[in-house]
Coordinates of C-alpha atoms in Angstrom, one line a residue:
X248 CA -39.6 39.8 -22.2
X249 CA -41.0 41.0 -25.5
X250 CA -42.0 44.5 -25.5
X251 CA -45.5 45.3 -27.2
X252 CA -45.6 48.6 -26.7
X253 CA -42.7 51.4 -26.3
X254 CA -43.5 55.0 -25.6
X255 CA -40.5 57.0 -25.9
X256 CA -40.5 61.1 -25.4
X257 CA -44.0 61.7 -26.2
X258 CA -45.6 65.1 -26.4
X259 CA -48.4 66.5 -27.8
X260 CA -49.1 70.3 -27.6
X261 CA -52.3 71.8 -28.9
X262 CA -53.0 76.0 -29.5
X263 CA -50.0 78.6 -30.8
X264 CA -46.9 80.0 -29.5
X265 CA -49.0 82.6 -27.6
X266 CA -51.7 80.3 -26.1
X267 CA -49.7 76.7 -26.0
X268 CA -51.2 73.5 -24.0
X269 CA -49.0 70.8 -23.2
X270 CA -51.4 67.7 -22.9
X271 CA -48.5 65.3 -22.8
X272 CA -45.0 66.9 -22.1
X273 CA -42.3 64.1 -22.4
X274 CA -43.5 60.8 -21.8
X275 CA -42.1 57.4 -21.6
X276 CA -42.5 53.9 -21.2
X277 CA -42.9 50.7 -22.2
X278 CA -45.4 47.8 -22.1
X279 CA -44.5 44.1 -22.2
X280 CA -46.4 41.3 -23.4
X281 CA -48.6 39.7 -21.3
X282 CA -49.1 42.9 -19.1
X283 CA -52.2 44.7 -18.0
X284 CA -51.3 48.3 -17.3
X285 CA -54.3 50.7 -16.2
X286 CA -53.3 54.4 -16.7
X287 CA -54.8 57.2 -14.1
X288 CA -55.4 60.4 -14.2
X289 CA -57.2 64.2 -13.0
X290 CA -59.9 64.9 -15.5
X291 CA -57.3 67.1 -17.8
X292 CA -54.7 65.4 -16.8
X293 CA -53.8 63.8 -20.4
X294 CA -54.4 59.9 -20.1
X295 CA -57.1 60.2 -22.9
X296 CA -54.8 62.2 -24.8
X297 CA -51.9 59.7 -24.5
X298 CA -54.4 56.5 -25.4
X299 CA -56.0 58.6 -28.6
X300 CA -51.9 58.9 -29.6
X301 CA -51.3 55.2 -29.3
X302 CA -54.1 54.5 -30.6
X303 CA -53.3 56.5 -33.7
X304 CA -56.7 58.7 -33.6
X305 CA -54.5 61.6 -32.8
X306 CA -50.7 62.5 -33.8
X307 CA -47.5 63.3 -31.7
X308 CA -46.2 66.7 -31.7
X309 CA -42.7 65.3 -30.9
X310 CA -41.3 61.8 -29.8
X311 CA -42.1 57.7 -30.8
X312 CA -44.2 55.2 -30.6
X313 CA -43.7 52.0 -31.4
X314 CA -46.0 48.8 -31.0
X315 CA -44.1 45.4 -31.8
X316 CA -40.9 47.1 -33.0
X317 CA -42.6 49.3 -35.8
X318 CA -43.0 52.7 -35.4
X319 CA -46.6 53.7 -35.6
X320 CA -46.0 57.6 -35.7
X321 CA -44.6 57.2 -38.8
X322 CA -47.5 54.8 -40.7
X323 CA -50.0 57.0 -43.1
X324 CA -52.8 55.6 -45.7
X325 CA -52.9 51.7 -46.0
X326 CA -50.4 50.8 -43.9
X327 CA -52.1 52.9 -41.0
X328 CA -55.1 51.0 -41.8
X329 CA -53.5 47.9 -41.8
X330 CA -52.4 48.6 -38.3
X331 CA -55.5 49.5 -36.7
X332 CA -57.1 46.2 -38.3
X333 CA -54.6 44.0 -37.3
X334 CA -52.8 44.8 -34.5
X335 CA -55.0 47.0 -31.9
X336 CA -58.4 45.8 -30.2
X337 CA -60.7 48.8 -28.7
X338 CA -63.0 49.0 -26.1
X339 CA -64.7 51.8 -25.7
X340 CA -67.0 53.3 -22.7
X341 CA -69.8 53.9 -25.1
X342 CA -69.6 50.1 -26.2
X343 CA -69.7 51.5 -30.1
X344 CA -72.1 48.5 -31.0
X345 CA -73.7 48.9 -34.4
X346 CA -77.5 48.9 -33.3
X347 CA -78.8 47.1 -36.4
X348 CA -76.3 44.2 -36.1
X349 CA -76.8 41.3 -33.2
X350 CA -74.2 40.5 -31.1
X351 CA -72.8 37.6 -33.3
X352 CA -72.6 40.2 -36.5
X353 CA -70.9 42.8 -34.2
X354 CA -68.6 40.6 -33.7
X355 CA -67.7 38.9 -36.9
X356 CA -67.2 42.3 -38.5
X357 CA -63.5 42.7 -37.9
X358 CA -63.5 39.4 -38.9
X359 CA -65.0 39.7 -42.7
X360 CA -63.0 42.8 -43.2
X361 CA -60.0 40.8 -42.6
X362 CA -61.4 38.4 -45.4
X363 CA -61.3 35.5 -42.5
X364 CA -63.4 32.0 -43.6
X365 CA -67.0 31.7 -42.3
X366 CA -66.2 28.5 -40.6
X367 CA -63.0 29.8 -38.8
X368 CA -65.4 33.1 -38.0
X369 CA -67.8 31.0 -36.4
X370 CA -65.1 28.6 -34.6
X371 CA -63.1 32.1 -33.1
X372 CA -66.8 34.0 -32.3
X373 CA -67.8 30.3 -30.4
X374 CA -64.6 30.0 -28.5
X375 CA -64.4 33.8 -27.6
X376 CA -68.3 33.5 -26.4
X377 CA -67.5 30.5 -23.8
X378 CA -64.5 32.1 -22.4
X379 CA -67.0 35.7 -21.8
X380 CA -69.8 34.1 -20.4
X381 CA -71.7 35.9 -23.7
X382 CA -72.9 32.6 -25.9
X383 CA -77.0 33.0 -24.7
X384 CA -76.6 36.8 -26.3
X385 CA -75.2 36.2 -29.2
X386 CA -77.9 36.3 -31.6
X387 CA -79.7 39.7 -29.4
X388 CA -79.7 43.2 -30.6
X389 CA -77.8 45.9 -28.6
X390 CA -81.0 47.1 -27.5
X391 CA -82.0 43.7 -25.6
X392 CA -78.3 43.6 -23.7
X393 CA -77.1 45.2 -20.4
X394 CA -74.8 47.7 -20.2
X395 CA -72.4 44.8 -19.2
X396 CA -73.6 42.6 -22.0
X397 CA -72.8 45.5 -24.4
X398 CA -69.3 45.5 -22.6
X399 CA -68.4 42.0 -22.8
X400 CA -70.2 42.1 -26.6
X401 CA -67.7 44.8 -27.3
X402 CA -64.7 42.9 -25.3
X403 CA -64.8 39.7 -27.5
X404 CA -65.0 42.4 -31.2
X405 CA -61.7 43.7 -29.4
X406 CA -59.9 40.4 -29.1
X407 CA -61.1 38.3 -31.6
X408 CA -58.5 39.3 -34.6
X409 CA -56.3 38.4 -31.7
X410 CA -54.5 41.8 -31.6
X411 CA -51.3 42.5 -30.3
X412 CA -52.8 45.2 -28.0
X413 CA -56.2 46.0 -26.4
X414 CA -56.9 49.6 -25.6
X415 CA -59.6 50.0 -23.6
X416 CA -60.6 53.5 -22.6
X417 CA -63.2 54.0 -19.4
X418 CA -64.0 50.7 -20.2
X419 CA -66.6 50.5 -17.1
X420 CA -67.8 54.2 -17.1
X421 CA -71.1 53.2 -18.2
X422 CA -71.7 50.1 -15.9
X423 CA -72.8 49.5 -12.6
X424 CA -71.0 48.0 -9.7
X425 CA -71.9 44.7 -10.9
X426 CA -71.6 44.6 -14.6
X427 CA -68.2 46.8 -14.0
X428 CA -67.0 43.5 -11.9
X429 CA -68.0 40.6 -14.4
X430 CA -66.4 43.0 -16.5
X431 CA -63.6 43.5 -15.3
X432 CA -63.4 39.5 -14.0
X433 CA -63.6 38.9 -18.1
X434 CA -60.3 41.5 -18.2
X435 CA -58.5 39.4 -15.8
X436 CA -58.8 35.7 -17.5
X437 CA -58.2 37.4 -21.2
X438 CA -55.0 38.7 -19.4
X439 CA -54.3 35.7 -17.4
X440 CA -55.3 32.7 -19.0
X441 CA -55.4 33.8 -22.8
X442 CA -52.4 36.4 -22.4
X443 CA -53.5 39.2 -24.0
X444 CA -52.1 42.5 -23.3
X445 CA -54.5 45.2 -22.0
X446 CA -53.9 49.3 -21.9
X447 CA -56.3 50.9 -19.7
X448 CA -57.4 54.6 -18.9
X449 CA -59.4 54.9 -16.0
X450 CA -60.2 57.3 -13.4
X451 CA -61.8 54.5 -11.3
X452 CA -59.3 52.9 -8.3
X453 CA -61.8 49.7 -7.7
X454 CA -61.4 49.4 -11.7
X455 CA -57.4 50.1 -11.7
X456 CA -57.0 47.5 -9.2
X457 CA -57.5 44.3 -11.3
X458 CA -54.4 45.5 -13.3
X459 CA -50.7 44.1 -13.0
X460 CA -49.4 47.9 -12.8
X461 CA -50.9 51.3 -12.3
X462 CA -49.0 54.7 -14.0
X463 CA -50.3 57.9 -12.7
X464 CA -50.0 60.7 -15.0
X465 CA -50.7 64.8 -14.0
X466 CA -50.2 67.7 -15.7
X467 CA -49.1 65.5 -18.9
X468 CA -46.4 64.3 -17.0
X469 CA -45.6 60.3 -15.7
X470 CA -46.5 61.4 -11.7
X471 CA -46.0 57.8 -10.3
X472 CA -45.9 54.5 -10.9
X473 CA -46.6 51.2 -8.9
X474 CA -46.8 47.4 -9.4
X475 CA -48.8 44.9 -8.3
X476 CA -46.4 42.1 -7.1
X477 CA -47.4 39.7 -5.0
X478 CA -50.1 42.0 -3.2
X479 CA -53.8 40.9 -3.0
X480 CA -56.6 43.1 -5.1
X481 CA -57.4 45.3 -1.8
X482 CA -53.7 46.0 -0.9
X483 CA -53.1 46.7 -4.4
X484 CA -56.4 49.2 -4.2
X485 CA -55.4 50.9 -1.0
X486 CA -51.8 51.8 -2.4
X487 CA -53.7 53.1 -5.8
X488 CA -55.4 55.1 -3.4
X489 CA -52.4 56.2 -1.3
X490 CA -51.2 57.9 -4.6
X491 CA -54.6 59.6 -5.4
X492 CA -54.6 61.5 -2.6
X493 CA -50.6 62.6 -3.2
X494 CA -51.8 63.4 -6.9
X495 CA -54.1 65.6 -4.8
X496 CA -57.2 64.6 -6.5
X497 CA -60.7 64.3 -4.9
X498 CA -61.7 61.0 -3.8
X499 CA -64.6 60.6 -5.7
X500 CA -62.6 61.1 -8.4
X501 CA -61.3 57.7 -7.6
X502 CA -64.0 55.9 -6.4

């Protein structure tokens, strides 16, 4: 299998020698294509930390990352732009929608900075629209969407340059029950039917669930990890919770 993303020795320490925090202490592993791989996590527990690294918003204190082969710790000035631009799609809980743009402009904006056509932009923004349920919004404002509009607004922005990776971070921290599930639903067929491959920090089990693999990280340290497999959703979701409790956390930390 072709390997997307490859995390090898990772750390990243913050404060001085007197007062040192390790918010990832030695970290590895890797992320094939076509996965979806939720990350969980202790408030504290460094699973933002480790997304804002691959992401390239923040820099290792020691160790690699590579995403496609190239080593993305090492990229500075254009070439770090080029990355972000090309090759990573971000969801964010906040949505990150510009307010003054409809959904259709939010869009196409990764789009134009990429210098694409107008006629492939609207072809891509059509397609992407049907396969999200979102074609009746397109032409709203922010303001007159759902939370889970926003989301799935912000969900085809993230795909649309067709990235190599989609980060997605809390990605339904700011829905409710329902819009979390067509959400997430939208997650699973960009996954499974347009094979896109899908990072995911989340503190929420019921969220975690719809992913093909589930790494548990405490102390900034890999705690556990399980797979998917042939188990349905709720066995899947009652073995993520299994390893909550060993993690020690509370239970409405994961709920």
């Amino acid at each position: 299998m072709e390997k997307i993303l490859q995390v090898k020795n990772v750390e990243k320490y913050y404060g001085s020698k007197s007062s040192l925090t390790k918010a990832i202490n030695g970290i590895s592993f890797e992320v094939e294509k076509g996965e979806f791989v939720a990350i969980m996590g202790a408030s504290g527990s460094g699973k933002t930390t480790l997304l804002n690294l691959i992401s390239t918003i923040d820099k290792v204190t020691a160790g690699e990352i590579f995403v496609n082969g190239d080593n993305i710790t090492t990229l500075k000035g254009n070439s770090l732009n080029k990355f972000r631009r090309d090759k990573l799609g971000f969801i964010f809980q906040d949505f990150n929608l510009l307010d003054t743009l409809t959904g259709y402009e939010n869009i196409s904006l990764s789009l134009s900075i990429q210098n694409i056509p107008y006629s492939e932009q609207k072809k891509r923004i059509e397609d992407s629209a049907s396969k999200l349920g979102i074609t009746k919004i397109l032409n709203k404002y922010p303001y007159q969407m759902s939370g889970g509009e926003k989301q799935r607004i912000a969900s085809a922005r993230a795909i649309i340059t067709n990235p190599s990776l989609i980060l997605a971070d809390e990605p339904t921290g700011a829905l409710d029950s329902k819009s979390s599930k067509q959400l997430l639903n939208s997650f699973e067929y960009l996954n499974k039917e347009l094979n896109s491959t899908i990072l995911m920090v989340t503190h929420d089990a019921f969220t975690a669930s719809y992913a093909s693999r589930v790494i548990f990280i405490k102390d900034g340290k890999i705690f556990n990890e399980i797979q998917k497999g042939d188990s349905s959703r709720k066995e899947f979701f009652d073995s993520i919770i299994d390893v909550v409790t060993l993690l020690g956390g509370e239970m409405n930390d994961a709920l």
